[in-house]
């Protein structure tokens, strides 16, 4: 069991939350539009050689140690990239929502998707929202990400939570295939890329709730570790 600290932002105010969690899980191929999801699977297979999954959505277990709130994060290899995702945080029978990036090694992905997920740290926001505050306008909440490449920041993803399977569906899949889970952190799957994979030195993303006029932001630098011995 690991512990991580958050600021829980409720409509009534903010409070500190030190959360101990048992599982870190990453959901893949979680698009709500099945036709587009299948197109994405085919695209990955043809362009990157990523094998098609046996079942969708996919569920990957990751090491506790991968979860991070650091600003500067080191990765092996130059072809790793982030993906903006909402994050389900289960704690003491409550559901909270955070923002995360399922940073993944794209070269290793063609060999083994589980290994590609496992070798990269998983950035997560320092803020959480109470899911009960979001239910009635869930699909309208925006997910946007940016990559900085050669000093120029470009929009990388631009979608809404309507693009991804909802909380209840993800938890239903987990209960059926993993069992009852408590005190877990679950990355939801992502929204479509605008122009295909890109590899920058900074990844910035936001979850924007225009109904309640608030935003959770996540921003980290991608530092490439040399693969050569010193």
mmCIF file of N, CA and C in Angstrom, residues 110-219:
data_model
loop_
_atom_site.group_PDB
_atom_site.id
_atom_site.type_symbol
_atom_site.label_atom_id
_atom_site.label_comp_id
_atom_site.label_asym_id
_atom_site.label_seq_id
_atom_site.Cartn_x
_atom_site.Cartn_y
_atom_site.Cartn_z
ATOM 1 N N UNK A 110 5.096 -1.642 -29.533
ATOM 2 C CA UNK A 110 4.988 -2.581 -30.652
ATOM 3 C C UNK A 110 5.436 -3.984 -30.264
ATOM 4 N N UNK A 111 6.181 -4.088 -29.165
ATOM 5 C CA UNK A 111 6.665 -5.379 -28.676
ATOM 6 C C UNK A 111 5.738 -5.928 -27.598
ATOM 7 N N UNK A 112 5.399 -5.070 -26.639
ATOM 8 C CA UNK A 112 4.547 -5.474 -25.520
ATOM 9 C C UNK A 112 3.863 -4.241 -24.937
ATOM 10 N N UNK A 113 2.545 -4.181 -25.066
ATOM 11 C CA UNK A 113 1.812 -3.040 -24.517
ATOM 12 C C UNK A 113 1.938 -2.988 -22.987
ATOM 13 N N UNK A 114 1.791 -4.121 -22.263
ATOM 14 C CA UNK A 114 1.950 -4.058 -20.806
ATOM 15 C C UNK A 114 3.313 -3.526 -20.380
ATOM 16 N N UNK A 115 4.382 -3.943 -21.061
ATOM 17 C CA UNK A 115 5.718 -3.454 -20.715
ATOM 18 C C UNK A 115 5.849 -1.965 -21.031
ATOM 19 N N UNK A 116 5.246 -1.527 -22.143
ATOM 20 C CA UNK A 116 5.306 -0.117 -22.520
ATOM 21 C C UNK A 116 4.617 0.761 -21.483
ATOM 22 N N UNK A 117 3.537 0.239 -20.884
ATOM 23 C CA UNK A 117 2.846 0.974 -19.822
ATOM 24 C C UNK A 117 3.680 0.977 -18.538
ATOM 25 N N UNK A 118 4.320 -0.136 -18.268
ATOM 26 C CA UNK A 118 5.004 -0.334 -16.982
ATOM 27 C C UNK A 118 6.297 0.461 -16.863
ATOM 28 N N UNK A 119 6.977 0.748 -17.972
ATOM 29 C CA UNK A 119 8.303 1.368 -17.880
ATOM 30 C C UNK A 119 8.245 2.880 -17.714
ATOM 31 N N UNK A 120 7.067 3.483 -17.862
ATOM 32 C CA UNK A 120 6.962 4.946 -17.781
ATOM 33 C C UNK A 120 6.223 5.387 -16.522
ATOM 34 N N UNK A 121 6.749 6.402 -15.814
ATOM 35 C CA UNK A 121 6.015 6.985 -14.697
ATOM 36 C C UNK A 121 4.654 7.512 -15.150
ATOM 37 N N UNK A 122 3.689 7.551 -14.225
ATOM 38 C CA UNK A 122 2.332 7.999 -14.540
ATOM 39 C C UNK A 122 2.036 9.293 -13.776
ATOM 40 N N UNK A 123 2.170 10.442 -14.414
ATOM 41 C CA UNK A 123 1.880 11.710 -13.747
ATOM 42 C C UNK A 123 0.397 11.825 -13.370
ATOM 43 N N UNK A 124 0.142 12.446 -12.232
ATOM 44 C CA UNK A 124 -1.220 12.672 -11.759
ATOM 45 C C UNK A 124 -1.296 14.046 -11.106
ATOM 46 N N UNK A 125 -2.453 14.668 -11.194
ATOM 47 C CA UNK A 125 -2.653 16.002 -10.629
ATOM 48 C C UNK A 125 -2.586 15.984 -9.107
ATOM 49 N N UNK A 126 -2.385 17.161 -8.537
ATOM 50 C CA UNK A 126 -2.400 17.301 -7.080
ATOM 51 C C UNK A 126 -3.795 17.606 -6.568
ATOM 52 N N UNK A 127 -4.742 17.854 -7.494
ATOM 53 C CA UNK A 127 -6.107 18.192 -7.119
ATOM 54 C C UNK A 127 -7.071 17.081 -7.527
ATOM 55 N N UNK A 128 -8.126 16.931 -6.746
ATOM 56 C CA UNK A 128 -9.210 16.009 -7.043
ATOM 57 C C UNK A 128 -10.539 16.744 -6.927
ATOM 58 N N UNK A 129 -11.543 16.245 -7.660
ATOM 59 C CA UNK A 129 -12.914 16.719 -7.531
ATOM 60 C C UNK A 129 -13.787 15.589 -7.020
ATOM 61 N N UNK A 130 -14.828 15.938 -6.310
ATOM 62 C CA UNK A 130 -15.817 14.966 -5.861
ATOM 63 C C UNK A 130 -16.695 14.585 -7.048
ATOM 64 N N UNK A 131 -16.786 13.298 -7.334
ATOM 65 C CA UNK A 131 -17.559 12.834 -8.483
ATOM 66 C C UNK A 131 -19.021 13.256 -8.398
ATOM 67 N N UNK A 132 -19.550 13.338 -7.195
ATOM 68 C CA UNK A 132 -20.951 13.719 -7.029
ATOM 69 C C UNK A 132 -21.236 15.127 -7.548
ATOM 70 N N UNK A 133 -20.204 15.983 -7.567
ATOM 71 C CA UNK A 133 -20.374 17.346 -8.078
ATOM 72 C C UNK A 133 -20.389 17.400 -9.600
ATOM 73 N N UNK A 134 -20.014 16.299 -10.245
ATOM 74 C CA UNK A 134 -19.822 16.304 -11.702
ATOM 75 C C UNK A 134 -20.871 15.508 -12.476
ATOM 76 N N UNK A 135 -21.583 14.647 -11.807
ATOM 77 C CA UNK A 135 -22.448 13.675 -12.469
ATOM 78 C C UNK A 135 -23.431 14.291 -13.453
ATOM 79 N N UNK A 136 -24.051 15.395 -13.073
ATOM 80 C CA UNK A 136 -25.141 15.915 -13.890
ATOM 81 C C UNK A 136 -24.677 16.649 -15.145
ATOM 82 N N UNK A 137 -23.376 16.898 -15.278
ATOM 83 C CA UNK A 137 -22.858 17.543 -16.496
ATOM 84 C C UNK A 137 -21.551 16.880 -16.962
ATOM 85 N N UNK A 138 -21.394 15.611 -16.640
ATOM 86 C CA UNK A 138 -20.159 14.855 -16.891
ATOM 87 C C UNK A 138 -19.666 14.970 -18.332
ATOM 88 N N UNK A 139 -20.526 14.710 -19.296
ATOM 89 C CA UNK A 139 -20.102 14.645 -20.703
ATOM 90 C C UNK A 139 -19.603 15.978 -21.250
ATOM 91 N N UNK A 140 -19.960 17.073 -20.612
ATOM 92 C CA UNK A 140 -19.557 18.393 -21.113
ATOM 93 C C UNK A 140 -18.153 18.798 -20.673
ATOM 94 N N UNK A 141 -17.569 18.077 -19.728
ATOM 95 C CA UNK A 141 -16.252 18.436 -19.204
ATOM 96 C C UNK A 141 -15.174 18.170 -20.256
ATOM 97 N N UNK A 142 -14.295 19.143 -20.455
ATOM 98 C CA UNK A 142 -13.299 19.075 -21.528
ATOM 99 C C UNK A 142 -11.976 18.477 -21.049
ATOM 100 N N UNK A 143 -11.316 17.767 -21.967
ATOM 101 C CA UNK A 143 -9.947 17.286 -21.771
ATOM 102 C C UNK A 143 -9.101 17.823 -22.917
ATOM 103 N N UNK A 144 -8.053 18.561 -22.585
ATOM 104 C CA UNK A 144 -7.197 19.184 -23.595
ATOM 105 C C UNK A 144 -5.740 18.943 -23.213
ATOM 106 N N UNK A 145 -4.906 18.634 -24.212
ATOM 107 C CA UNK A 145 -3.477 18.497 -23.933
ATOM 108 C C UNK A 145 -2.650 19.230 -24.975
ATOM 109 N N UNK A 146 -1.403 19.540 -24.583
ATOM 110 C CA UNK A 146 -0.466 20.269 -25.433
ATOM 111 C C UNK A 146 0.902 19.596 -25.350
ATOM 112 N N UNK A 147 1.629 19.626 -26.456
ATOM 113 C CA UNK A 147 3.021 19.183 -26.483
ATOM 114 C C UNK A 147 3.892 20.368 -26.884
ATOM 115 N N UNK A 148 5.012 20.536 -26.204
ATOM 116 C CA UNK A 148 6.003 21.521 -26.618
ATOM 117 C C UNK A 148 7.103 20.799 -27.373
ATOM 118 N N UNK A 149 7.242 21.138 -28.657
ATOM 119 C CA UNK A 149 8.214 20.488 -29.529
ATOM 120 C C UNK A 149 9.104 21.554 -30.147
ATOM 121 N N UNK A 150 10.418 21.452 -29.921
ATOM 122 C CA UNK A 150 11.375 22.448 -30.417
ATOM 123 C C UNK A 150 10.976 23.860 -29.994
ATOM 124 N N UNK A 151 10.516 23.974 -28.756
ATOM 125 C CA UNK A 151 10.190 25.282 -28.207
ATOM 126 C C UNK A 151 8.825 25.826 -28.573
ATOM 127 N N UNK A 152 8.060 25.086 -29.361
ATOM 128 C CA UNK A 152 6.744 25.550 -29.801
ATOM 129 C C UNK A 152 5.656 24.651 -29.219
ATOM 130 N N UNK A 153 4.707 25.259 -28.507
ATOM 131 C CA UNK A 153 3.612 24.481 -27.924
ATOM 132 C C UNK A 153 2.468 24.354 -28.918
ATOM 133 N N UNK A 154 1.998 23.098 -29.110
ATOM 134 C CA UNK A 154 0.896 22.828 -30.029
ATOM 135 C C UNK A 154 -0.184 22.031 -29.313
ATOM 136 N N UNK A 155 -1.429 22.252 -29.709
ATOM 137 C CA UNK A 155 -2.525 21.454 -29.167
ATOM 138 C C UNK A 155 -2.360 20.021 -29.658
ATOM 139 N N UNK A 156 -2.424 19.065 -28.753
ATOM 140 C CA UNK A 156 -2.197 17.657 -29.064
ATOM 141 C C UNK A 156 -3.497 16.852 -29.052
ATOM 142 N N UNK A 157 -4.363 17.160 -28.091
ATOM 143 C CA UNK A 157 -5.660 16.504 -27.960
ATOM 144 C C UNK A 157 -6.699 17.541 -27.540
ATOM 145 N N UNK A 158 -7.922 17.344 -27.988
ATOM 146 C CA UNK A 158 -8.997 18.268 -27.630
ATOM 147 C C UNK A 158 -10.315 17.506 -27.699
ATOM 148 N N UNK A 159 -10.846 17.114 -26.549
ATOM 149 C CA UNK A 159 -12.080 16.336 -26.519
ATOM 150 C C UNK A 159 -12.861 16.591 -25.249
ATOM 151 N N UNK A 160 -13.810 15.738 -24.982
ATOM 152 C CA UNK A 160 -14.600 15.834 -23.752
ATOM 153 C C UNK A 160 -14.712 14.448 -23.130
ATOM 154 N N UNK A 161 -15.236 14.390 -21.923
ATOM 155 C CA UNK A 161 -15.420 13.105 -21.252
ATOM 156 C C UNK A 161 -16.448 12.231 -21.973
ATOM 157 N N UNK A 162 -17.230 12.828 -22.863
ATOM 158 C CA UNK A 162 -18.172 12.041 -23.666
ATOM 159 C C UNK A 162 -17.448 11.109 -24.635
ATOM 160 N N UNK A 163 -16.150 11.372 -24.882
ATOM 161 C CA UNK A 163 -15.360 10.521 -25.784
ATOM 162 C C UNK A 163 -14.911 9.226 -25.118
ATOM 163 N N UNK A 164 -14.976 9.166 -23.782
ATOM 164 C CA UNK A 164 -14.416 8.046 -23.029
ATOM 165 C C UNK A 164 -15.524 7.327 -22.271
ATOM 166 N N UNK A 165 -15.333 6.048 -22.029
ATOM 167 C CA UNK A 165 -16.299 5.294 -21.235
ATOM 168 C C UNK A 165 -16.529 5.990 -19.894
ATOM 169 N N UNK A 166 -17.774 6.023 -19.407
ATOM 170 C CA UNK A 166 -18.062 6.684 -18.138
ATOM 171 C C UNK A 166 -17.556 5.882 -16.940
ATOM 172 N N UNK A 167 -17.549 6.522 -15.815
ATOM 173 C CA UNK A 167 -17.038 5.921 -14.574
ATOM 174 C C UNK A 167 -17.720 4.583 -14.280
ATOM 175 N N UNK A 168 -19.051 4.565 -14.338
ATOM 176 C CA UNK A 168 -19.796 3.358 -13.986
ATOM 177 C C UNK A 168 -19.438 2.177 -14.874
ATOM 178 N N UNK A 169 -19.247 2.433 -16.173
ATOM 179 C CA UNK A 169 -18.902 1.357 -17.102
ATOM 180 C C UNK A 169 -17.506 0.808 -16.811
ATOM 181 N N UNK A 170 -16.557 1.685 -16.524
ATOM 182 C CA UNK A 170 -15.198 1.237 -16.206
ATOM 183 C C UNK A 170 -15.198 0.411 -14.925
ATOM 184 N N UNK A 171 -15.911 0.872 -13.911
ATOM 185 C CA UNK A 171 -15.962 0.127 -12.649
ATOM 186 C C UNK A 171 -16.681 -1.204 -12.829
ATOM 187 N N UNK A 172 -17.677 -1.238 -13.692
ATOM 188 C CA UNK A 172 -18.382 -2.494 -13.988
ATOM 189 C C UNK A 172 -17.444 -3.508 -14.626
ATOM 190 N N UNK A 173 -16.628 -3.047 -15.599
ATOM 191 C CA UNK A 173 -15.656 -3.925 -16.262
ATOM 192 C C UNK A 173 -14.628 -4.440 -15.252
ATOM 193 N N UNK A 174 -14.171 -3.572 -14.372
ATOM 194 C CA UNK A 174 -13.181 -3.984 -13.377
ATOM 195 C C UNK A 174 -13.758 -5.007 -12.403
ATOM 196 N N UNK A 175 -14.983 -4.795 -11.969
ATOM 197 C CA UNK A 175 -15.601 -5.736 -11.041
ATOM 198 C C UNK A 175 -15.759 -7.109 -11.674
ATOM 199 N N UNK A 176 -16.122 -7.124 -12.967
ATOM 200 C CA UNK A 176 -16.337 -8.383 -13.673
ATOM 201 C C UNK A 176 -15.037 -9.120 -13.940
ATOM 202 N N UNK A 177 -13.973 -8.393 -14.259
ATOM 203 C CA UNK A 177 -12.740 -9.021 -14.723
ATOM 204 C C UNK A 177 -11.614 -9.058 -13.693
ATOM 205 N N UNK A 178 -11.667 -8.142 -12.708
ATOM 206 C CA UNK A 178 -10.628 -8.089 -11.682
ATOM 207 C C UNK A 178 -11.176 -8.495 -10.325
ATOM 208 N N UNK A 179 -12.433 -8.124 -10.069
ATOM 209 C CA UNK A 179 -13.034 -8.374 -8.764
ATOM 210 C C UNK A 179 -13.300 -7.058 -8.057
ATOM 211 N N UNK A 180 -13.791 -7.133 -6.850
ATOM 212 C CA UNK A 180 -14.053 -5.921 -6.079
ATOM 213 C C UNK A 180 -12.746 -5.213 -5.759
ATOM 214 N N UNK A 181 -12.690 -3.958 -6.080
ATOM 215 C CA UNK A 181 -11.474 -3.187 -5.814
ATOM 216 C C UNK A 181 -11.820 -2.010 -4.902
ATOM 217 N N UNK A 182 -10.942 -1.761 -3.952
ATOM 218 C CA UNK A 182 -11.111 -0.642 -3.039
ATOM 219 C C UNK A 182 -9.794 0.116 -2.953
ATOM 220 N N UNK A 183 -9.894 1.402 -2.670
ATOM 221 C CA UNK A 183 -8.709 2.242 -2.508
ATOM 222 C C UNK A 183 -7.739 2.059 -3.672
ATOM 223 N N UNK A 184 -8.240 2.362 -4.870
ATOM 224 C CA UNK A 184 -7.466 2.182 -6.092
ATOM 225 C C UNK A 184 -7.442 3.463 -6.922
ATOM 226 N N UNK A 185 -6.434 3.564 -7.773
ATOM 227 C CA UNK A 185 -6.307 4.679 -8.704
ATOM 228 C C UNK A 185 -6.358 4.112 -10.113
ATOM 229 N N UNK A 186 -7.277 4.631 -10.936
ATOM 230 C CA UNK A 186 -7.581 4.031 -12.235
ATOM 231 C C UNK A 186 -7.527 5.089 -13.325
ATOM 232 N N UNK A 187 -6.615 4.932 -14.273
ATOM 233 C CA UNK A 187 -6.522 5.824 -15.434
ATOM 234 C C UNK A 187 -7.545 5.370 -16.473
ATOM 235 N N UNK A 188 -8.298 6.315 -17.035
ATOM 236 C CA UNK A 188 -9.538 5.998 -17.745
ATOM 237 C C UNK A 188 -9.411 5.618 -19.209
ATOM 238 N N UNK A 189 -8.295 5.913 -19.850
ATOM 239 C CA UNK A 189 -8.259 5.903 -21.308
ATOM 240 C C UNK A 189 -8.362 7.344 -21.782
ATOM 241 N N UNK A 190 -8.036 7.588 -23.043
ATOM 242 C CA UNK A 190 -7.830 8.959 -23.490
ATOM 243 C C UNK A 190 -8.772 9.374 -24.611
ATOM 244 N N UNK A 191 -8.696 10.663 -24.976
ATOM 245 C CA UNK A 191 -9.435 11.202 -26.115
ATOM 246 C C UNK A 191 -8.525 11.140 -27.345
ATOM 247 N N UNK A 192 -9.098 11.222 -28.561
ATOM 248 C CA UNK A 192 -8.288 11.064 -29.774
ATOM 249 C C UNK A 192 -7.181 12.110 -29.919
ATOM 250 N N UNK A 193 -6.092 11.700 -30.585
ATOM 251 C CA UNK A 193 -5.026 12.628 -30.955
ATOM 252 C C UNK A 193 -5.485 13.428 -32.170
ATOM 253 N N UNK A 194 -5.023 14.673 -32.274
ATOM 254 C CA UNK A 194 -5.437 15.507 -33.398
ATOM 255 C C UNK A 194 -4.634 15.217 -34.663
ATOM 256 N N UNK A 195 -3.328 14.923 -34.490
ATOM 257 C CA UNK A 195 -2.469 14.745 -35.668
ATOM 258 C C UNK A 195 -1.579 13.509 -35.582
ATOM 259 N N UNK A 196 -1.857 12.595 -34.698
ATOM 260 C CA UNK A 196 -1.000 11.431 -34.537
ATOM 261 C C UNK A 196 0.042 11.659 -33.460
ATOM 262 N N UNK A 197 0.853 10.640 -33.179
ATOM 263 C CA UNK A 197 1.820 10.695 -32.085
ATOM 264 C C UNK A 197 2.900 11.745 -32.326
ATOM 265 N N UNK A 198 3.265 12.446 -31.266
ATOM 266 C CA UNK A 198 4.353 13.416 -31.303
ATOM 267 C C UNK A 198 5.149 13.274 -30.016
ATOM 268 N N UNK A 199 6.403 13.708 -30.065
ATOM 269 C CA UNK A 199 7.296 13.519 -28.925
ATOM 270 C C UNK A 199 7.939 14.853 -28.567
ATOM 271 N N UNK A 200 7.482 15.427 -27.466
ATOM 272 C CA UNK A 200 7.971 16.733 -27.062
ATOM 273 C C UNK A 200 8.756 16.683 -25.769
ATOM 274 N N UNK A 201 9.171 17.870 -25.296
ATOM 275 C CA UNK A 201 9.918 17.928 -24.039
ATOM 276 C C UNK A 201 9.085 18.516 -22.906
ATOM 277 N N UNK A 202 7.813 18.830 -23.196
ATOM 278 C CA UNK A 202 6.887 19.218 -22.140
ATOM 279 C C UNK A 202 5.490 18.748 -22.528
ATOM 280 N N UNK A 203 4.764 18.207 -21.562
ATOM 281 C CA UNK A 203 3.379 17.786 -21.776
ATOM 282 C C UNK A 203 2.516 18.525 -20.773
ATOM 283 N N UNK A 204 1.503 19.220 -21.292
ATOM 284 C CA UNK A 204 0.605 19.995 -20.440
ATOM 285 C C UNK A 204 -0.833 19.615 -20.773
ATOM 286 N N UNK A 205 -1.651 19.425 -19.750
ATOM 287 C CA UNK A 205 -3.036 19.054 -20.008
ATOM 288 C C UNK A 205 -3.960 19.672 -18.971
ATOM 289 N N UNK A 206 -5.255 19.725 -19.329
ATOM 290 C CA UNK A 206 -6.247 20.350 -18.466
ATOM 291 C C UNK A 206 -7.555 19.572 -18.531
ATOM 292 N N UNK A 207 -8.274 19.587 -17.431
ATOM 293 C CA UNK A 207 -9.659 19.132 -17.375
ATOM 294 C C UNK A 207 -10.483 20.357 -16.991
ATOM 295 N N UNK A 208 -11.364 20.779 -17.885
ATOM 296 C CA UNK A 208 -12.066 22.047 -17.740
ATOM 297 C C UNK A 208 -13.558 21.807 -17.530
ATOM 298 N N UNK A 209 -14.057 22.281 -16.407
ATOM 299 C CA UNK A 209 -15.478 22.185 -16.075
ATOM 300 C C UNK A 209 -16.067 23.587 -16.202
ATOM 301 N N UNK A 210 -16.689 23.861 -17.359
ATOM 302 C CA UNK A 210 -17.234 25.196 -17.606
ATOM 303 C C UNK A 210 -18.517 25.436 -16.819
ATOM 304 N N UNK A 211 -19.206 24.382 -16.421
ATOM 305 C CA UNK A 211 -20.442 24.533 -15.650
ATOM 306 C C UNK A 211 -20.136 25.081 -14.264
ATOM 307 N N UNK A 212 -19.118 24.523 -13.613
ATOM 308 C CA UNK A 212 -18.743 24.967 -12.267
ATOM 309 C C UNK A 212 -17.575 25.956 -12.286
ATOM 310 N N UNK A 213 -17.130 26.307 -13.514
ATOM 311 C CA UNK A 213 -16.095 27.327 -13.707
ATOM 312 C C UNK A 213 -14.812 27.001 -12.940
ATOM 313 N N UNK A 214 -14.237 25.835 -13.207
ATOM 314 C CA UNK A 214 -12.991 25.459 -12.557
ATOM 315 C C UNK A 214 -12.201 24.524 -13.460
ATOM 316 N N UNK A 215 -10.905 24.422 -13.168
ATOM 317 C CA UNK A 215 -9.984 23.657 -14.009
ATOM 318 C C UNK A 215 -8.974 22.922 -13.133
ATOM 319 N N UNK A 216 -8.651 21.700 -13.525
ATOM 320 C CA UNK A 216 -7.492 20.997 -12.969
ATOM 321 C C UNK A 216 -6.437 20.951 -14.066
ATOM 322 N N UNK A 217 -5.207 21.313 -13.720
ATOM 323 C CA UNK A 217 -4.122 21.333 -14.696
ATOM 324 C C UNK A 217 -2.990 20.410 -14.261
ATOM 325 N N UNK A 218 -2.289 19.889 -15.252
ATOM 326 C CA UNK A 218 -1.126 19.015 -15.037
ATOM 327 C C UNK A 218 -0.072 19.402 -16.055
ATOM 328 N N UNK A 219 1.164 19.533 -15.607
ATOM 329 C CA UNK A 219 2.226 20.039 -16.482
ATOM 330 C C UNK A 219 3.539 19.396 -16.049
#
